[in-house]
């Protein structure tokens, strides 16, 4: 399958990142390089683009997409949770702009064999980096019922988490759960018929929860944003696009903590914790995709963009 990538909120990304000639830019979630191709045009021959992705398929597609660009380009397979380490090793100097586009790509969703989608029967995998780590099949066949319930409730915000976890554990006693189709059947049996009549597919929230757990997405987001703030150049802009409330909450809290880092109690007459402000938040409320964009790309409908500027002098 061709790794086609429609970049979400491209106009807003370019507006808030504001890449210019000669900049060092880092795309921490490269995907098919839809955003990076336009960033590369802006930074020009004197610029440097570092692209990071856990998915080898994404890197191969991005290399093709970026092949005609004039700027220096370095593509690295890695986890954006380690962005500070990667930037320190691969970039010529601290970045001027950094982009995070969280969640799963359209290519990964549409590639049934990757096991991300509940719409087709395929091996139950869900790993961003298919070469390492625990798969979703490993998780559903080994974790306790209590842990499965926690994952599904916390990461999927699923009201039927307890029943789904119970049905998974009961089912795996009979036969290991190795395919997406098998898991979907279990979820459909667990969710009461009345709750399946309206709204999204009954398996959507559970699949989201398992994907987040398999890839430690929320922990990676927190570490990645903190690392980006640390390694960026003074005045650099950092943009984060989220697709559900859990991602957006972490981005909001990470940026707010970097802007107002003091941990002293309100009763203290002056700050003694020694923590200093690192960023100015540019987006007090998240920027949202336009109705026109949503009509053209329905997967953009839940996107929220937040941006900060690193404080000068740090």
Short mmCIF file of C-alpha atoms in Angstrom, two decimals:
data_model
loop_
_atom_site.label_atom_id
_atom_site.label_comp_id
_atom_site.label_asym_id
_atom_site.label_seq_id
_atom_site.Cartn_x
_atom_site.Cartn_y
_atom_site.Cartn_z
CA UNK A 1 0.00 0.00 0.00
CA UNK A 2 1.21 3.50 -0.85
CA UNK A 3 2.00 5.52 2.28
CA UNK A 4 -0.27 8.40 1.32
CA UNK A 5 -0.39 11.08 3.99
CA UNK A 6 -2.79 14.01 4.17
CA UNK A 7 -1.17 16.35 6.70
CA UNK A 8 -3.63 17.56 9.30
CA UNK A 9 -3.92 21.32 9.91
CA UNK A 10 -1.02 22.03 7.56
CA UNK A 11 -1.79 25.74 7.28
CA UNK A 12 -1.92 26.13 11.06
CA UNK A 13 1.25 24.08 11.56
CA UNK A 14 3.19 26.35 9.22
CA UNK A 15 1.68 29.42 10.84
CA UNK A 16 2.65 28.46 14.39
CA UNK A 17 6.00 26.82 13.58
CA UNK A 18 6.95 29.71 11.29
CA UNK A 19 9.94 27.90 9.72
CA UNK A 20 12.35 30.20 7.91
CA UNK A 21 15.42 29.98 5.67
CA UNK A 22 18.33 28.26 7.35
CA UNK A 23 16.31 26.91 10.29
CA UNK A 24 16.91 23.56 11.95
CA UNK A 25 13.52 21.80 12.00
CA UNK A 26 12.57 18.54 13.71
CA UNK A 27 9.50 16.50 12.76
CA UNK A 28 9.22 14.16 15.74
CA UNK A 29 6.41 12.12 14.15
CA UNK A 30 7.47 12.06 10.52
CA UNK A 31 4.87 9.70 9.05
CA UNK A 32 4.67 10.13 5.29
CA UNK A 33 6.38 13.56 5.54
CA UNK A 34 3.28 15.51 4.55
CA UNK A 35 4.13 18.25 7.02
CA UNK A 36 7.89 17.92 6.56
CA UNK A 37 7.76 18.42 2.80
CA UNK A 38 6.29 21.90 3.29
CA UNK A 39 8.63 22.68 6.19
CA UNK A 40 11.59 21.67 4.02
CA UNK A 41 10.47 24.13 1.34
CA UNK A 42 10.40 26.93 3.92
CA UNK A 43 13.85 26.28 5.43
CA UNK A 44 15.50 26.02 1.99
CA UNK A 45 19.02 25.01 0.97
CA UNK A 46 20.63 26.38 4.14
CA UNK A 47 18.20 24.54 6.42
CA UNK A 48 18.39 21.17 8.15
CA UNK A 49 15.43 18.80 8.62
CA UNK A 50 15.52 15.93 11.12
CA UNK A 51 12.68 13.43 10.81
CA UNK A 52 11.95 10.82 13.48
CA UNK A 53 9.55 7.88 13.32
CA UNK A 54 9.26 4.46 14.94
CA UNK A 55 7.80 2.93 11.77
CA UNK A 56 10.28 1.79 9.13
CA UNK A 57 7.56 1.93 6.46
CA UNK A 58 7.01 5.61 7.27
CA UNK A 59 10.71 6.38 6.98
CA UNK A 60 10.94 4.68 3.58
CA UNK A 61 7.91 6.62 2.31
CA UNK A 62 9.22 9.89 3.76
CA UNK A 63 12.56 9.41 2.04
CA UNK A 64 10.76 9.19 -1.31
CA UNK A 65 8.58 12.22 -0.53
CA UNK A 66 11.54 14.38 0.50
CA UNK A 67 13.95 13.26 -2.21
CA UNK A 68 13.68 16.49 -4.21
CA UNK A 69 14.15 18.91 -1.33
CA UNK A 70 17.21 21.18 -1.24
CA UNK A 71 17.77 21.29 2.52
CA UNK A 72 19.96 18.81 4.38
CA UNK A 73 17.82 15.91 5.63
CA UNK A 74 18.42 13.24 8.24
CA UNK A 75 15.80 10.54 8.86
CA UNK A 76 16.06 8.41 12.00
CA UNK A 77 14.11 5.42 13.25
CA UNK A 78 13.38 6.16 16.88
CA UNK A 79 10.84 7.01 19.56
CA UNK A 80 9.98 10.67 20.03
CA UNK A 81 10.11 10.05 23.76
CA UNK A 82 13.90 10.18 23.27
CA UNK A 83 13.84 13.31 21.13
CA UNK A 84 16.39 15.16 23.26
CA UNK A 85 18.90 12.35 22.87
CA UNK A 86 18.22 12.02 19.13
CA UNK A 87 18.51 15.76 18.50
CA UNK A 88 21.74 15.94 20.47
CA UNK A 89 23.20 13.16 18.34
CA UNK A 90 21.81 14.00 14.88
CA UNK A 91 21.14 17.76 14.61
CA UNK A 92 23.88 20.33 13.89
CA UNK A 93 22.55 22.69 16.59
CA UNK A 94 19.45 23.17 18.78
CA UNK A 95 16.24 23.22 16.70
CA UNK A 96 14.34 26.36 15.75
CA UNK A 97 11.02 24.55 15.29
CA UNK A 98 9.69 21.14 16.37
CA UNK A 99 6.48 19.32 15.44
CA UNK A 100 4.58 16.47 17.13
CA UNK A 101 1.58 14.92 15.34
CA UNK A 102 0.33 12.26 17.75
CA UNK A 103 -1.79 9.18 17.21
CA UNK A 104 -1.84 6.53 14.52
CA UNK A 105 -1.37 7.40 10.84
CA UNK A 106 -3.91 6.77 8.11
CA UNK A 107 -1.50 4.29 6.54
CA UNK A 108 -1.26 2.28 9.74
CA UNK A 109 -5.04 2.26 10.14
CA UNK A 110 -5.58 1.27 6.51
CA UNK A 111 -2.89 -1.46 6.53
CA UNK A 112 -4.95 -4.31 7.95
CA UNK A 113 -1.88 -6.48 8.52
CA UNK A 114 -0.61 -4.01 11.13
CA UNK A 115 -3.53 -4.91 13.41
CA UNK A 116 -4.60 -1.36 14.28
CA UNK A 117 -8.06 -1.48 12.73
CA UNK A 118 -11.18 -3.24 13.99
CA UNK A 119 -12.73 -3.14 10.52
CA UNK A 120 -10.73 -6.01 9.01
CA UNK A 121 -9.55 -9.36 10.33
CA UNK A 122 -5.76 -9.48 10.72
CA UNK A 123 -3.05 -10.46 13.22
CA UNK A 124 -3.54 -8.55 16.48
CA UNK A 125 -0.33 -6.49 16.59
CA UNK A 126 -0.67 -2.66 16.92
CA UNK A 127 3.04 -1.94 17.42
CA UNK A 128 4.32 1.27 15.84
CA UNK A 129 7.70 -0.43 15.60
CA UNK A 130 6.74 -3.90 14.46
CA UNK A 131 10.22 -5.25 15.18
CA UNK A 132 10.18 -4.91 18.95
CA UNK A 133 8.09 -4.87 22.10
CA UNK A 134 4.87 -6.50 23.25
CA UNK A 135 2.06 -6.82 20.71
CA UNK A 136 -1.63 -6.34 21.45
CA UNK A 137 -2.04 -10.13 21.25
CA UNK A 138 0.62 -10.54 23.93
CA UNK A 139 -1.19 -8.00 26.09
CA UNK A 140 -4.73 -9.42 25.87
CA UNK A 141 -3.52 -12.98 26.42
CA UNK A 142 -1.28 -12.32 29.43
CA UNK A 143 -2.49 -9.33 31.45
CA UNK A 144 -4.80 -9.85 34.43
CA UNK A 145 -8.48 -9.00 34.23
CA UNK A 146 -7.98 -6.03 36.57
CA UNK A 147 -5.15 -4.64 34.44
CA UNK A 148 -7.10 -5.08 31.22
CA UNK A 149 -10.03 -3.26 32.78
CA UNK A 150 -7.74 -0.42 33.88
CA UNK A 151 -6.20 -0.09 30.40
CA UNK A 152 -9.55 -0.11 28.61
CA UNK A 153 -11.18 2.29 31.08
CA UNK A 154 -8.25 4.70 31.44
CA UNK A 155 -6.95 4.79 27.87
CA UNK A 156 -10.19 4.10 26.01
CA UNK A 157 -12.59 5.91 28.35
CA UNK A 158 -14.86 2.91 27.80
CA UNK A 159 -17.88 2.58 30.11
CA UNK A 160 -18.06 -1.18 29.51
CA UNK A 161 -14.41 -1.78 30.40
CA UNK A 162 -15.13 -4.27 33.20
CA UNK A 163 -17.37 -6.46 31.03
CA UNK A 164 -14.98 -6.35 28.08
CA UNK A 165 -12.04 -7.33 30.28
CA UNK A 166 -14.05 -10.18 31.80
CA UNK A 167 -15.12 -11.46 28.36
CA UNK A 168 -11.51 -11.28 27.09
CA UNK A 169 -10.21 -13.34 30.00
CA UNK A 170 -13.04 -15.88 29.66
CA UNK A 171 -12.45 -16.20 25.91
CA UNK A 172 -8.68 -16.70 26.14
CA UNK A 173 -9.18 -19.70 28.44
CA UNK A 174 -10.77 -21.44 25.47
CA UNK A 175 -8.55 -20.13 22.67
CA UNK A 176 -5.74 -17.53 22.45
CA UNK A 177 -6.89 -14.20 21.01
CA UNK A 178 -4.59 -13.71 18.03
CA UNK A 179 -6.60 -11.73 15.47
CA UNK A 180 -8.47 -8.44 15.35
CA UNK A 181 -11.61 -10.25 14.19
CA UNK A 182 -11.57 -12.55 17.21
CA UNK A 183 -11.19 -9.59 19.57
CA UNK A 184 -13.96 -7.61 17.86
CA UNK A 185 -16.31 -10.58 18.29
CA UNK A 186 -15.51 -10.70 22.01
CA UNK A 187 -16.12 -6.96 22.41
CA UNK A 188 -19.44 -7.15 20.55
CA UNK A 189 -20.54 -9.95 22.86
CA UNK A 190 -19.53 -7.93 25.93
CA UNK A 191 -21.21 -4.63 25.01
CA UNK A 192 -25.00 -4.80 25.57
CA UNK A 193 -27.08 -4.67 22.41
CA UNK A 194 -28.73 -1.38 23.38
CA UNK A 195 -25.35 0.32 23.72
CA UNK A 196 -24.40 -0.72 20.19
CA UNK A 197 -27.25 1.01 18.38
CA UNK A 198 -25.77 4.48 18.18
CA UNK A 199 -22.37 6.14 18.21
CA UNK A 200 -18.98 4.83 17.08
CA UNK A 201 -18.15 1.17 16.54
CA UNK A 202 -18.26 -0.66 19.92
CA UNK A 203 -14.65 -1.81 19.46
CA UNK A 204 -13.17 1.61 18.74
CA UNK A 205 -12.41 2.63 22.32
CA UNK A 206 -10.93 -0.73 23.28
CA UNK A 207 -8.69 -0.77 20.20
CA UNK A 208 -7.57 2.76 21.01
CA UNK A 209 -6.77 1.73 24.59
CA UNK A 210 -4.77 -1.33 23.57
CA UNK A 211 -2.81 0.67 20.97
CA UNK A 212 -1.93 3.32 23.55
CA UNK A 213 -0.83 0.68 26.05
CA UNK A 214 1.20 -1.35 23.54
CA UNK A 215 3.14 1.72 22.41
CA UNK A 216 3.24 3.57 25.76
CA UNK A 217 1.89 6.54 23.84
CA UNK A 218 0.90 8.74 26.76
CA UNK A 219 4.20 8.29 28.59
CA UNK A 220 6.04 8.95 25.34
CA UNK A 221 4.08 12.15 24.74
CA UNK A 222 4.96 13.53 28.15
CA UNK A 223 8.64 12.63 27.86
CA UNK A 224 8.80 13.82 24.26
CA UNK A 225 7.35 17.25 24.96
CA UNK A 226 9.56 17.75 28.00
CA UNK A 227 12.59 16.67 25.98
CA UNK A 228 11.70 19.00 23.11
CA UNK A 229 11.42 21.98 25.45
CA UNK A 230 14.82 21.15 26.92
CA UNK A 231 16.68 20.71 23.63
CA UNK A 232 15.07 23.49 21.54
CA UNK A 233 16.90 26.73 20.84
CA UNK A 234 15.83 29.92 22.65
CA UNK A 235 12.89 31.39 20.72
CA UNK A 236 12.07 28.03 19.10
CA UNK A 237 8.47 27.10 18.47
CA UNK A 238 7.01 23.71 19.40
CA UNK A 239 3.69 22.49 18.00
CA UNK A 240 1.71 19.46 19.19
CA UNK A 241 -1.37 18.02 17.44
CA UNK A 242 -3.57 15.70 19.52
CA UNK A 243 -6.53 13.55 18.50
CA UNK A 244 -8.27 12.65 21.75
CA UNK A 245 -8.69 14.11 25.22
CA UNK A 246 -5.94 12.06 26.87
CA UNK A 247 -3.28 13.28 24.42
CA UNK A 248 -4.51 16.86 24.55
CA UNK A 249 -4.57 16.90 28.35
CA UNK A 250 -0.94 15.81 28.52
CA UNK A 251 0.14 18.41 25.95
CA UNK A 252 -1.79 21.14 27.77
CA UNK A 253 -0.32 20.18 31.16
CA UNK A 254 3.24 19.82 29.83
CA UNK A 255 3.13 23.25 28.21
CA UNK A 256 1.43 24.88 31.21
CA UNK A 257 3.97 23.36 33.60
CA UNK A 258 6.84 24.69 31.48
CA UNK A 259 5.26 28.15 31.45
CA UNK A 260 4.36 28.24 35.15
CA UNK A 261 6.83 25.84 36.78
CA UNK A 262 6.81 27.17 40.34
CA UNK A 263 5.80 24.46 42.84
CA UNK A 264 5.85 26.65 45.95
CA UNK A 265 2.62 26.80 48.02
CA UNK A 266 0.50 29.92 47.47
CA UNK A 267 1.21 30.93 51.08
CA UNK A 268 4.92 31.41 50.36
CA UNK A 269 5.80 35.14 50.12
CA UNK A 270 8.34 34.41 47.36
CA UNK A 271 9.45 31.51 45.18
CA UNK A 272 12.08 29.24 46.72
CA UNK A 273 11.74 26.18 44.45
CA UNK A 274 14.14 27.65 41.91
CA UNK A 275 12.21 26.43 38.86
CA UNK A 276 12.25 28.90 35.97
CA UNK A 277 9.83 29.59 33.16
CA UNK A 278 10.80 27.75 29.96
CA UNK A 279 8.10 28.67 27.42
CA UNK A 280 5.38 31.13 26.51
CA UNK A 281 2.14 29.43 25.50
CA UNK A 282 0.99 30.78 22.13
CA UNK A 283 -2.39 28.98 22.01
CA UNK A 284 -4.42 29.68 25.15
CA UNK A 285 -7.13 27.55 23.59
CA UNK A 286 -6.25 24.83 21.06
CA UNK A 287 -6.50 25.67 17.38
CA UNK A 288 -9.03 23.47 15.57
CA UNK A 289 -9.32 22.31 11.95
CA UNK A 290 -11.61 24.28 9.68
CA UNK A 291 -14.95 22.87 8.55
CA UNK A 292 -13.53 22.84 5.03
CA UNK A 293 -10.60 20.65 6.10
CA UNK A 294 -12.86 18.26 8.01
CA UNK A 295 -15.04 17.86 4.92
CA UNK A 296 -11.97 16.97 2.84
CA UNK A 297 -10.26 14.86 5.51
CA UNK A 298 -12.71 13.48 8.12
CA UNK A 299 -9.85 12.07 10.21
CA UNK A 300 -8.92 15.66 11.07
CA UNK A 301 -12.20 16.27 12.90
CA UNK A 302 -10.87 15.54 16.40
CA UNK A 303 -7.52 17.32 15.98
CA UNK A 304 -6.41 19.98 18.45
CA UNK A 305 -3.22 22.00 17.99
CA UNK A 306 -1.25 23.61 20.82
CA UNK A 307 1.90 25.70 20.41
CA UNK A 308 4.56 27.27 22.61
CA UNK A 309 7.64 29.44 22.12
CA UNK A 310 10.75 28.73 24.16
CA UNK A 311 11.74 31.66 26.32
CA UNK A 312 14.71 33.69 25.08
CA UNK A 313 17.81 33.59 27.23
CA UNK A 314 17.47 29.98 28.39
#
